Amino acid sequence: MASIAVCPGSFDPVTLGHLDIIKRGSKVFDKVIVAVLNNRSKQPLFTVEERIELLRETTRDIPNVEVDNFNGLLIDYVKEKNASAIIKGLRAVSDFEYELQMASINRKLDENVETFFMMTNNKYSYLSSSIVKEIAKYDAPVGDLVPDVVEEALKKKYIK
Ligand code: ADP
């Protein structure tokens, strides 16, 4: 049976840190489904469609990566996709507590779905979508933090 993993997140927008986790995950699993969380309670900068489009463009060269979105409980989505794993990236101790809670609750909901954590690439340990947005808002360069298409998309969002 093919091993399928779901890599969930807001990806508002996708950064080089996300792409590093997605690429590494794609070497371990037969298929990685990058799933954009359609979270109405957050105020995103990019719409779900825009976030999906940016992810598709930037993962186009990885054949076993698919991009999708989901609503509701992650564990239900994972089962619907016949996936057996969730991939998450860990940047710092501050990520750990929340992720431990999520992984524990997901195991309680379905013990057959395993959460795998990958340590951030040291180059990207400080990197988050929020930091990128904060920098781009003030028109400072983000070329080292996100792919070119994302840099362009950010510029368009912040044109006054
Ligand atoms: P954020 O908005 O904080 O960037 P997301 O919800 O989009 O986060 O993140 C999706 C997943 O990617 C999470 O598992 C998160 O820990 C991981 N991730 C985000 N940025 C990085 C990074 N720089 N290095 C490793 N993992 C990361």
Short mmCIF file of C-alpha atoms and ligand atoms in Angstrom, two decimals:
data_model
loop_
_atom_site.label_atom_id
_atom_site.label_comp_id
_atom_site.label_asym_id
_atom_site.label_seq_id
_atom_site.Cartn_x
_atom_site.Cartn_y
_atom_site.Cartn_z
CA MET A 1 0.00 0.00 0.00
CA ALA A 2 1.32 3.46 -0.90
CA SER A 3 2.29 5.63 2.06
CA ILE A 4 0.38 8.89 1.98
CA ALA A 5 1.11 11.81 4.32
CA VAL A 6 -0.78 15.05 4.84
CA CYS A 7 1.23 18.22 5.49
CA PRO A 8 -1.28 20.72 6.93
CA GLY A 9 -0.91 24.45 7.56
CA SER A 10 -2.11 27.94 6.82
CA PHE A 11 0.61 28.64 4.23
CA ASP A 12 -0.32 32.35 4.25
CA PRO A 13 1.92 32.48 2.21
CA VAL A 14 4.22 29.51 1.58
CA THR A 15 7.84 30.18 2.66
CA LEU A 16 11.18 28.50 1.96
CA GLY A 17 10.81 26.90 5.41
CA HIS A 18 7.56 25.19 4.37
CA LEU A 19 9.05 24.09 1.05
CA ASP A 20 12.03 22.54 2.82
CA ILE A 21 9.69 20.41 4.98
CA ILE A 22 7.52 19.47 1.95
CA LYS A 23 10.56 18.43 -0.14
CA ARG A 24 12.09 16.37 2.63
CA GLY A 25 8.72 14.75 3.35
CA SER A 26 8.29 13.85 -0.32
CA LYS A 27 11.48 11.75 -0.13
CA VAL A 28 10.09 9.68 2.72
CA PHE A 29 6.46 9.16 1.66
CA ASP A 30 5.06 7.93 -1.66
CA LYS A 31 2.69 10.88 -1.75
CA VAL A 32 2.49 14.13 0.23
CA ILE A 33 -0.76 16.08 0.24
CA VAL A 34 -0.15 19.69 1.23
CA ALA A 35 -3.45 20.72 2.81
CA VAL A 36 -4.32 24.39 3.23
CA LEU A 37 -6.44 24.98 6.29
CA ASN A 38 -9.58 26.89 5.44
CA ASN A 39 -9.82 28.59 8.80
CA ARG A 40 -12.52 31.22 8.91
CA SER A 41 -11.58 32.47 12.36
CA LYS A 42 -8.18 33.75 11.17
CA GLN A 43 -7.82 36.87 9.02
CA PRO A 44 -5.55 35.66 6.20
CA LEU A 45 -3.70 37.91 3.77
CA PHE A 46 -4.12 35.49 0.85
CA THR A 47 -7.36 33.69 -0.02
CA VAL A 48 -7.33 29.90 0.08
CA GLU A 49 -7.32 29.86 -3.75
CA GLU A 50 -4.30 32.18 -3.87
CA ARG A 51 -2.43 30.11 -1.28
CA ILE A 52 -3.17 26.93 -3.22
CA GLU A 53 -2.01 28.50 -6.47
CA LEU A 54 1.29 29.67 -4.92
CA LEU A 55 1.87 26.21 -3.43
CA ARG A 56 1.11 24.51 -6.77
CA GLU A 57 3.53 26.78 -8.62
CA THR A 58 6.31 26.25 -6.10
CA THR A 59 5.92 22.46 -5.79
CA ARG A 60 5.37 21.82 -9.49
CA ASP A 61 8.77 20.11 -9.81
CA ILE A 62 7.99 17.52 -7.11
CA PRO A 63 5.85 14.87 -8.80
CA ASN A 64 4.54 13.17 -5.66
CA VAL A 65 3.23 16.37 -4.06
CA GLU A 66 -0.42 17.33 -4.35
CA VAL A 67 -2.05 20.53 -3.06
CA ASP A 68 -5.56 20.69 -1.63
CA ASN A 69 -7.54 22.45 1.09
CA PHE A 70 -9.67 21.25 3.96
CA ASN A 71 -12.28 22.38 6.45
CA GLY A 72 -13.05 20.89 9.80
CA LEU A 73 -11.05 18.30 11.69
CA LEU A 74 -7.65 17.39 10.28
CA ILE A 75 -8.01 13.76 11.32
CA ASP A 76 -11.24 13.38 9.29
CA TYR A 77 -9.49 14.83 6.24
CA VAL A 78 -6.52 12.48 6.72
CA LYS A 79 -8.85 9.47 6.78
CA GLU A 80 -10.84 10.72 3.79
CA LYS A 81 -7.56 10.83 1.81
CA ASN A 82 -6.54 7.32 2.97
CA ALA A 83 -3.41 8.85 4.49
CA SER A 84 -1.66 7.24 7.44
CA ALA A 85 0.59 10.11 8.49
CA ILE A 86 0.70 13.81 9.30
CA ILE A 87 3.93 15.72 8.67
CA LYS A 88 4.79 18.79 10.74
CA GLY A 89 7.83 21.01 10.96
CA LEU A 90 9.33 22.07 14.28
CA ARG A 91 11.20 25.34 14.51
CA ALA A 92 11.73 26.03 18.18
CA VAL A 93 10.73 24.92 21.64
CA SER A 94 7.80 27.30 21.31
CA ASP A 95 6.33 25.10 18.52
CA PHE A 96 6.74 21.99 20.65
CA GLU A 97 4.05 22.39 23.28
CA TYR A 98 1.27 23.15 20.81
CA GLU A 99 2.36 20.41 18.42
CA LEU A 100 2.58 17.86 21.25
CA GLN A 101 -1.00 18.71 22.18
CA MET A 102 -2.19 18.41 18.57
CA ALA A 103 -0.36 15.13 17.98
CA SER A 104 -1.74 13.70 21.23
CA ILE A 105 -5.33 14.65 20.47
CA ASN A 106 -5.05 13.33 16.93
CA ARG A 107 -3.71 10.02 18.24
CA LYS A 108 -6.65 9.86 20.65
CA LEU A 109 -9.05 10.46 17.76
CA ASP A 110 -7.39 7.82 15.57
CA GLU A 111 -4.48 5.75 16.80
CA ASN A 112 -3.70 4.52 13.29
CA VAL A 113 -2.64 7.95 12.11
CA GLU A 114 0.93 8.81 13.12
CA THR A 115 2.36 12.36 13.34
CA PHE A 116 5.92 12.79 12.09
CA PHE A 117 7.99 15.82 13.07
CA MET A 118 10.85 17.16 11.05
CA MET A 119 13.35 19.58 12.55
CA THR A 120 13.61 22.81 10.64
CA ASN A 121 16.57 23.39 8.42
CA ASN A 122 18.78 25.69 10.54
CA LYS A 123 18.65 28.24 7.73
CA TYR A 124 14.92 28.67 8.31
CA SER A 125 14.52 28.23 12.04
CA TYR A 126 13.41 31.87 12.50
CA LEU A 127 11.11 31.89 9.49
CA SER A 128 7.31 32.07 9.62
CA SER A 129 4.62 33.40 7.31
CA SER A 130 3.82 36.14 9.83
CA ILE A 131 7.43 37.37 9.91
CA VAL A 132 7.48 37.44 6.09
CA LYS A 133 4.25 39.48 5.98
CA GLU A 134 5.56 41.89 8.58
CA ILE A 135 8.74 42.50 6.55
CA ALA A 136 6.95 42.75 3.17
CA LYS A 137 4.44 45.22 4.59
CA TYR A 138 7.28 47.71 5.09
CA ASP A 139 8.61 47.06 1.61
CA ALA A 140 11.82 45.39 2.86
CA PRO A 141 13.27 42.51 0.77
CA VAL A 142 11.96 38.98 1.38
CA GLY A 143 13.82 37.29 -1.50
CA ASP A 144 15.82 35.05 0.86
CA LEU A 145 12.71 33.89 2.69
CA VAL A 146 10.16 33.01 0.01
CA PRO A 147 10.15 31.84 -3.63
CA ASP A 148 10.10 34.56 -6.32
CA VAL A 149 6.40 34.13 -7.17
CA VAL A 150 5.51 34.66 -3.52
CA GLU A 151 7.68 37.77 -3.34
CA GLU A 152 5.79 39.15 -6.35
CA ALA A 153 2.42 38.24 -4.87
CA LEU A 154 3.33 39.99 -1.61
CA LYS A 155 4.35 43.13 -3.47
CA LYS A 156 0.96 43.21 -5.19
CA LYS A 157 -0.89 42.80 -1.89
CA TYR A 158 0.98 45.64 -0.26
CA ILE A 159 0.87 48.16 -3.12
CA LYS A 160 -0.87 51.16 -1.70
P1 ADP B 1 3.32 29.55 9.99
O1 ADP B 1 2.16 30.44 9.67
O2 ADP B 1 3.74 29.61 11.43
O3 ADP B 1 4.49 29.72 9.07
P2 ADP B 1 1.80 27.21 9.06
O4 ADP B 1 0.56 26.93 9.81
O5 ADP B 1 1.63 27.71 7.68
O6 ADP B 1 2.79 28.11 9.90
O7 ADP B 1 2.78 25.95 9.06
C1 ADP B 1 2.54 24.70 8.52
C2 ADP B 1 3.61 23.76 9.01
O8 ADP B 1 4.90 24.18 8.55
C3 ADP B 1 3.75 23.66 10.54
O9 ADP B 1 4.02 22.31 10.86
C4 ADP B 1 4.92 24.52 10.86
O10 ADP B 1 5.57 24.10 12.05
C5 ADP B 1 5.80 24.26 9.64
N1 ADP B 1 6.73 25.34 9.40
C6 ADP B 1 6.45 26.62 9.12
N2 ADP B 1 7.60 27.33 8.94
C7 ADP B 1 8.61 26.46 9.12
C8 ADP B 1 10.06 26.57 9.09
N3 ADP B 1 10.65 27.74 8.85
N4 ADP B 1 10.78 25.46 9.34
C9 ADP B 1 10.15 24.29 9.61
N5 ADP B 1 8.82 24.12 9.65
C10 ADP B 1 8.07 25.18 9.42
#
